């Protein structure tokens, strides 16, 4: 199944994607994670996008589309994928249609207040990218990833100023995709406010998966 995960930052798309990968057995392709890996590796792409990402703005469409086009051409993405964080603009959605057609677009619905609460407490493993939260999902040992032992840190763009910027960018540039995909009959809504297990159930029901 070819799925797009749509929703504001902090809606839990990444956390849900980890669960959905186990259910659907398809790769999780997160443009944000690809950019963060490039930044960590200090590759030319990483150096180009670091300041943009840290400030909460979007990387340009051309760079992002090219990246996704190359990733979706790989063999593991031929029978399905979860695209998390792409498309984020109408031009990205139009470009995607020229090289891959998604079966469904899952819209993770959550109020802004919950988003801010989630993002301000979010911590991420620097090594494997697993998400934690200072209140809702603490690692067993402070600052250490349960999954791989890596260091847990606060993303630069999860700091207050960048969060506000990302929410504004989401409303202006990404939220119009909800109508765009609804009109195409591809959109399914999932209430992303509850705890993870309940969101997983909402997700399965919405997609008719047992
Ligand atoms: P995320 O992990 O999805 O929240 O993405 C983190 C950051 O990476 C975003 O705030 C953007 O700066 C950048 N980014 C990720 N996906 C895209 C995209 N599809 N288009 C432009 N920028 C993106």
Short mmCIF file of N, CA, C and O in Angstrom, two decimals, residues 9-100:
data_model
loop_
_atom_site.label_atom_id
_atom_site.label_comp_id
_atom_site.label_asym_id
_atom_site.label_seq_id
_atom_site.Cartn_x
_atom_site.Cartn_y
_atom_site.Cartn_z
N UNK A 9 3.20 19.40 12.28
CA UNK A 9 4.31 18.87 13.05
C UNK A 9 3.81 18.50 14.44
O UNK A 9 2.97 19.20 15.00
N UNK A 10 4.27 17.38 14.96
CA UNK A 10 3.84 16.99 16.31
C UNK A 10 2.56 16.20 16.35
O UNK A 10 2.08 15.82 17.41
N UNK A 11 1.97 15.89 15.19
CA UNK A 11 0.72 15.12 15.18
C UNK A 11 0.97 13.66 15.51
O UNK A 11 0.04 12.91 15.77
N UNK A 12 2.25 13.25 15.47
CA UNK A 12 2.58 11.86 15.78
C UNK A 12 2.75 11.01 14.52
O UNK A 12 2.69 9.78 14.59
N UNK A 13 2.98 11.65 13.38
CA UNK A 13 3.12 10.91 12.12
C UNK A 13 4.30 9.93 12.18
O UNK A 13 4.18 8.79 11.75
N UNK A 14 5.42 10.40 12.72
CA UNK A 14 6.62 9.56 12.79
C UNK A 14 6.42 8.37 13.70
O UNK A 14 6.78 7.24 13.36
N UNK A 15 5.81 8.60 14.86
CA UNK A 15 5.57 7.53 15.82
C UNK A 15 4.61 6.50 15.22
O UNK A 15 4.83 5.29 15.30
N UNK A 16 3.56 6.99 14.59
CA UNK A 16 2.58 6.09 13.98
C UNK A 16 3.21 5.32 12.81
O UNK A 16 2.92 4.13 12.61
N UNK A 17 4.09 6.00 12.08
CA UNK A 17 4.73 5.35 10.92
C UNK A 17 5.53 4.13 11.37
O UNK A 17 5.52 3.09 10.70
N UNK A 18 6.22 4.24 12.52
CA UNK A 18 7.00 3.11 13.02
C UNK A 18 6.08 1.90 13.25
O UNK A 18 6.40 0.77 12.90
N UNK A 19 4.89 2.15 13.80
CA UNK A 19 3.91 1.06 14.03
C UNK A 19 3.35 0.56 12.70
O UNK A 19 3.18 -0.64 12.51
N UNK A 20 3.05 1.49 11.80
CA UNK A 20 2.43 1.12 10.52
C UNK A 20 3.37 0.28 9.66
O UNK A 20 2.92 -0.59 8.91
N UNK A 21 4.68 0.53 9.79
CA UNK A 21 5.66 -0.25 9.03
C UNK A 21 5.56 -1.73 9.41
O UNK A 21 5.60 -2.62 8.56
N UNK A 22 5.37 -1.99 10.72
CA UNK A 22 5.24 -3.38 11.18
C UNK A 22 3.96 -4.01 10.64
O UNK A 22 3.93 -5.18 10.28
N UNK A 23 2.90 -3.21 10.56
CA UNK A 23 1.61 -3.74 10.11
C UNK A 23 1.62 -3.99 8.59
O UNK A 23 1.15 -5.00 8.11
N UNK A 24 2.18 -3.05 7.86
CA UNK A 24 2.06 -3.09 6.39
C UNK A 24 3.29 -3.63 5.67
O UNK A 24 3.23 -3.94 4.48
N UNK A 25 4.42 -3.69 6.42
CA UNK A 25 5.65 -4.19 5.83
C UNK A 25 6.10 -3.40 4.59
O UNK A 25 6.40 -3.97 3.53
N UNK A 26 6.09 -2.11 4.71
CA UNK A 26 6.57 -1.21 3.64
C UNK A 26 7.57 -0.23 4.27
O UNK A 26 7.55 -0.04 5.48
N UNK A 27 8.46 0.38 3.47
CA UNK A 27 9.43 1.31 4.07
C UNK A 27 8.80 2.62 4.53
O UNK A 27 7.83 3.09 3.93
N UNK A 28 9.36 3.16 5.60
CA UNK A 28 8.95 4.47 6.11
C UNK A 28 9.91 5.50 5.53
O UNK A 28 11.10 5.46 5.84
N UNK A 29 9.39 6.39 4.72
CA UNK A 29 10.26 7.39 4.09
C UNK A 29 9.90 8.76 4.64
O UNK A 29 8.84 9.31 4.34
N UNK A 30 10.77 9.28 5.50
CA UNK A 30 10.53 10.58 6.13
C UNK A 30 11.54 11.58 5.56
O UNK A 30 12.75 11.41 5.74
N UNK A 31 11.04 12.59 4.87
CA UNK A 31 11.95 13.58 4.30
C UNK A 31 12.71 14.30 5.41
O UNK A 31 13.90 14.58 5.28
N UNK A 32 12.04 14.57 6.52
CA UNK A 32 12.70 15.23 7.65
C UNK A 32 13.87 14.40 8.16
O UNK A 32 14.96 14.91 8.41
N UNK A 33 13.66 13.06 8.27
CA UNK A 33 14.72 12.18 8.77
C UNK A 33 15.87 12.12 7.76
O UNK A 33 17.04 12.09 8.15
N UNK A 34 15.55 12.13 6.47
CA UNK A 34 16.61 12.11 5.44
C UNK A 34 17.44 13.39 5.55
O UNK A 34 18.67 13.36 5.52
N UNK A 35 16.75 14.53 5.72
CA UNK A 35 17.48 15.80 5.86
C UNK A 35 18.34 15.79 7.13
O UNK A 35 19.49 16.22 7.11
N UNK A 36 17.78 15.29 8.25
CA UNK A 36 18.54 15.28 9.50
C UNK A 36 19.78 14.38 9.39
O UNK A 36 20.85 14.71 9.90
N UNK A 37 19.63 13.25 8.68
CA UNK A 37 20.79 12.36 8.48
C UNK A 37 21.86 13.06 7.64
O UNK A 37 23.06 12.95 7.91
N UNK A 38 21.41 13.83 6.63
CA UNK A 38 22.36 14.56 5.78
C UNK A 38 23.08 15.64 6.59
O UNK A 38 24.28 15.88 6.41
N UNK A 39 22.36 16.27 7.51
CA UNK A 39 22.97 17.29 8.37
C UNK A 39 24.02 16.64 9.28
O UNK A 39 25.14 17.14 9.42
N UNK A 40 23.65 15.50 9.87
CA UNK A 40 24.58 14.81 10.78
C UNK A 40 25.84 14.39 10.03
O UNK A 40 26.94 14.44 10.57
N UNK A 41 25.67 13.98 8.77
CA UNK A 41 26.81 13.52 7.97
C UNK A 41 27.59 14.69 7.37
O UNK A 41 28.63 14.49 6.73
N UNK A 42 27.06 15.90 7.55
CA UNK A 42 27.67 17.12 6.97
C UNK A 42 27.90 16.98 5.47
O UNK A 42 28.92 17.42 4.94
N UNK A 43 26.96 16.32 4.79
CA UNK A 43 27.05 16.18 3.33
C UNK A 43 26.68 17.52 2.69
O UNK A 43 26.14 18.41 3.36
N UNK A 44 26.93 17.68 1.37
CA UNK A 44 26.56 18.94 0.71
C UNK A 44 25.07 19.26 0.92
O UNK A 44 24.72 20.42 1.20
N UNK A 45 24.20 18.24 0.83
CA UNK A 45 22.77 18.49 1.07
C UNK A 45 22.55 18.98 2.50
O UNK A 45 21.82 19.95 2.73
N UNK A 46 23.19 18.32 3.46
CA UNK A 46 23.05 18.71 4.86
C UNK A 46 23.47 20.14 5.11
O UNK A 46 22.79 20.90 5.80
N UNK A 47 24.60 20.52 4.53
CA UNK A 47 25.11 21.88 4.74
C UNK A 47 24.15 22.91 4.12
O UNK A 47 23.92 23.98 4.67
N UNK A 48 23.54 22.52 3.01
CA UNK A 48 22.62 23.43 2.31
C UNK A 48 21.33 23.66 3.11
O UNK A 48 20.80 24.77 3.13
N UNK A 49 20.84 22.59 3.78
CA UNK A 49 19.51 22.71 4.39
C UNK A 49 19.51 23.00 5.90
O UNK A 49 18.47 23.31 6.46
N UNK A 50 20.67 22.92 6.56
CA UNK A 50 20.68 23.01 8.02
C UNK A 50 20.01 24.28 8.57
O UNK A 50 19.12 24.20 9.42
N UNK A 51 20.42 25.43 8.07
CA UNK A 51 19.89 26.69 8.63
C UNK A 51 18.39 26.81 8.36
O UNK A 51 17.63 27.29 9.20
N UNK A 52 17.96 26.34 7.20
CA UNK A 52 16.53 26.40 6.83
C UNK A 52 15.72 25.56 7.82
O UNK A 52 14.72 26.00 8.38
N UNK A 53 16.17 24.33 8.03
CA UNK A 53 15.44 23.41 8.91
C UNK A 53 15.45 23.89 10.35
O UNK A 53 14.41 23.90 11.02
N UNK A 54 16.60 24.34 10.83
CA UNK A 54 16.69 24.81 12.22
C UNK A 54 15.73 25.96 12.49
O UNK A 54 15.23 26.14 13.60
N UNK A 55 15.45 26.78 11.47
CA UNK A 55 14.58 27.94 11.69
C UNK A 55 13.10 27.59 11.49
O UNK A 55 12.23 28.43 11.71
N UNK A 56 12.79 26.36 11.04
CA UNK A 56 11.39 25.96 10.90
C UNK A 56 10.79 26.24 9.54
O UNK A 56 9.61 26.03 9.32
N UNK A 57 11.64 26.73 8.60
CA UNK A 57 11.11 26.97 7.24
C UNK A 57 11.19 25.68 6.40
O UNK A 57 11.77 24.69 6.84
N UNK A 58 10.63 25.73 5.19
CA UNK A 58 10.67 24.56 4.32
C UNK A 58 11.87 24.62 3.38
O UNK A 58 12.24 25.68 2.88
N UNK A 59 12.44 23.44 3.13
CA UNK A 59 13.46 23.31 2.09
C UNK A 59 12.76 23.54 0.75
O UNK A 59 11.57 23.26 0.60
N UNK A 60 13.49 24.04 -0.26
CA UNK A 60 12.84 24.36 -1.53
C UNK A 60 12.27 23.11 -2.21
O UNK A 60 12.78 22.00 -2.03
N UNK A 61 11.21 23.32 -2.99
CA UNK A 61 10.51 22.21 -3.64
C UNK A 61 11.42 21.38 -4.53
O UNK A 61 11.38 20.15 -4.51
N UNK A 62 12.26 22.07 -5.33
CA UNK A 62 13.09 21.35 -6.30
C UNK A 62 14.00 20.32 -5.62
O UNK A 62 14.04 19.16 -6.02
N UNK A 63 14.68 20.77 -4.57
CA UNK A 63 15.59 19.87 -3.83
C UNK A 63 14.82 18.70 -3.23
O UNK A 63 15.22 17.54 -3.32
N UNK A 64 13.67 19.02 -2.62
CA UNK A 64 12.92 17.99 -1.91
C UNK A 64 12.30 16.98 -2.88
O UNK A 64 12.34 15.77 -2.64
N UNK A 65 11.77 17.48 -3.98
CA UNK A 65 11.14 16.59 -4.97
C UNK A 65 12.18 15.61 -5.55
O UNK A 65 11.94 14.41 -5.67
N UNK A 66 13.36 16.14 -5.87
CA UNK A 66 14.42 15.30 -6.44
C UNK A 66 14.81 14.19 -5.47
O UNK A 66 14.99 13.03 -5.86
N UNK A 67 14.91 14.57 -4.20
CA UNK A 67 15.27 13.61 -3.15
C UNK A 67 14.25 12.47 -3.07
O UNK A 67 14.60 11.29 -3.01
N UNK A 68 12.98 12.83 -3.09
CA UNK A 68 11.91 11.82 -2.96
C UNK A 68 11.83 10.97 -4.23
O UNK A 68 11.65 9.75 -4.17
N UNK A 69 12.02 11.61 -5.37
CA UNK A 69 11.98 10.88 -6.63
C UNK A 69 13.05 9.77 -6.63
O UNK A 69 12.77 8.63 -6.99
N UNK A 70 14.25 10.13 -6.19
CA UNK A 70 15.34 9.15 -6.14
C UNK A 70 15.04 8.04 -5.13
O UNK A 70 15.26 6.87 -5.39
N UNK A 71 14.49 8.44 -3.99
CA UNK A 71 14.21 7.43 -2.95
C UNK A 71 13.12 6.46 -3.40
O UNK A 71 13.21 5.27 -3.18
N UNK A 72 12.09 6.99 -4.06
CA UNK A 72 10.98 6.12 -4.48
C UNK A 72 11.36 5.22 -5.67
O UNK A 72 10.66 4.27 -5.97
N UNK A 73 12.47 5.53 -6.31
CA UNK A 73 12.93 4.69 -7.43
C UNK A 73 13.63 3.44 -6.92
O UNK A 73 13.88 2.50 -7.67
N UNK A 74 13.96 3.41 -5.61
CA UNK A 74 14.67 2.25 -5.07
C UNK A 74 13.73 1.04 -4.97
O UNK A 74 12.52 1.19 -4.84
N UNK A 75 14.34 -0.15 -5.02
CA UNK A 75 13.53 -1.37 -5.15
C UNK A 75 12.57 -1.59 -3.98
O UNK A 75 11.45 -2.07 -4.19
N UNK A 76 12.98 -1.22 -2.77
CA UNK A 76 12.12 -1.52 -1.61
C UNK A 76 10.83 -0.69 -1.61
O UNK A 76 9.90 -0.99 -0.85
N UNK A 77 10.75 0.33 -2.46
CA UNK A 77 9.57 1.20 -2.44
C UNK A 77 8.59 0.89 -3.58
O UNK A 77 7.61 1.61 -3.77
N UNK A 78 8.86 -0.18 -4.31
CA UNK A 78 8.04 -0.43 -5.50
C UNK A 78 6.63 -0.93 -5.16
O UNK A 78 5.66 -0.59 -5.82
N UNK A 79 6.50 -1.74 -4.10
CA UNK A 79 5.16 -2.27 -3.82
C UNK A 79 4.44 -1.47 -2.75
O UNK A 79 3.26 -1.71 -2.48
N UNK A 80 5.11 -0.52 -2.13
CA UNK A 80 4.42 0.30 -1.15
C UNK A 80 5.38 1.16 -0.36
O UNK A 80 6.59 0.95 -0.41
N UNK A 81 4.83 2.13 0.36
CA UNK A 81 5.65 3.01 1.20
C UNK A 81 4.75 3.85 2.10
O UNK A 81 3.54 3.96 1.85
N UNK A 82 5.38 4.39 3.12
CA UNK A 82 4.72 5.43 3.91
C UNK A 82 5.54 6.69 3.72
O UNK A 82 6.71 6.75 4.13
N UNK A 83 4.96 7.68 3.09
CA UNK A 83 5.64 8.96 2.89
C UNK A 83 5.24 9.87 4.04
O UNK A 83 4.07 10.25 4.17
N UNK A 84 6.20 10.20 4.88
CA UNK A 84 5.93 10.97 6.09
C UNK A 84 6.61 12.34 5.96
O UNK A 84 7.83 12.42 5.92
N UNK A 85 5.79 13.38 5.83
CA UNK A 85 6.37 14.73 5.71
C UNK A 85 6.55 15.18 4.26
O UNK A 85 7.14 16.21 4.00
N UNK A 86 6.05 14.41 3.33
CA UNK A 86 6.07 14.77 1.91
C UNK A 86 4.80 14.20 1.27
O UNK A 86 4.48 13.06 1.53
N UNK A 87 4.10 14.96 0.43
CA UNK A 87 4.34 16.35 0.06
C UNK A 87 3.92 17.33 1.15
O UNK A 87 3.09 17.02 1.98
N UNK A 88 4.51 18.52 1.11
CA UNK A 88 4.18 19.58 2.07
C UNK A 88 3.70 20.84 1.37
O UNK A 88 3.39 21.83 2.03
N UNK A 89 3.69 20.82 0.04
CA UNK A 89 3.19 21.97 -0.73
C UNK A 89 2.42 21.40 -1.93
O UNK A 89 2.62 20.24 -2.31
N UNK A 90 1.57 22.24 -2.52
CA UNK A 90 0.82 21.78 -3.71
C UNK A 90 1.79 21.41 -4.85
O UNK A 90 1.63 20.35 -5.45
N UNK A 91 2.82 22.24 -5.16
CA UNK A 91 3.74 21.82 -6.23
C UNK A 91 4.40 20.46 -5.95
O UNK A 91 4.61 19.68 -6.87
N UNK A 92 4.70 20.17 -4.68
CA UNK A 92 5.28 18.85 -4.37
C UNK A 92 4.27 17.74 -4.67
O UNK A 92 4.62 16.68 -5.21
N UNK A 93 2.99 17.97 -4.33
CA UNK A 93 1.95 16.97 -4.57
C UNK A 93 1.79 16.74 -6.07
O UNK A 93 1.66 15.60 -6.54
N UNK A 94 1.81 17.83 -6.84
CA UNK A 94 1.66 17.70 -8.30
C UNK A 94 2.84 16.95 -8.90
O UNK A 94 2.67 16.11 -9.79
N UNK A 95 4.04 17.24 -8.38
CA UNK A 95 5.24 16.55 -8.89
C UNK A 95 5.17 15.06 -8.56
O UNK A 95 5.48 14.21 -9.40
N UNK A 96 4.76 14.74 -7.34
CA UNK A 96 4.69 13.34 -6.92
C UNK A 96 3.83 12.52 -7.89
O UNK A 96 4.17 11.39 -8.25
N UNK A 97 2.72 13.10 -8.32
CA UNK A 97 1.81 12.38 -9.22
C UNK A 97 2.47 11.99 -10.54
O UNK A 97 2.03 11.06 -11.20
N UNK A 98 3.53 12.71 -10.91
CA UNK A 98 4.19 12.38 -12.19
C UNK A 98 5.11 11.17 -12.06
O UNK A 98 5.48 10.58 -13.05
N UNK A 99 5.50 10.80 -10.81
CA UNK A 99 6.35 9.61 -10.69
C UNK A 99 5.82 8.53 -9.76
O UNK A 99 6.34 7.41 -9.76
N UNK A 100 4.78 8.81 -8.96
CA UNK A 100 4.18 7.75 -8.15
C UNK A 100 2.78 8.17 -7.70
O UNK A 100 2.56 9.33 -7.37
#
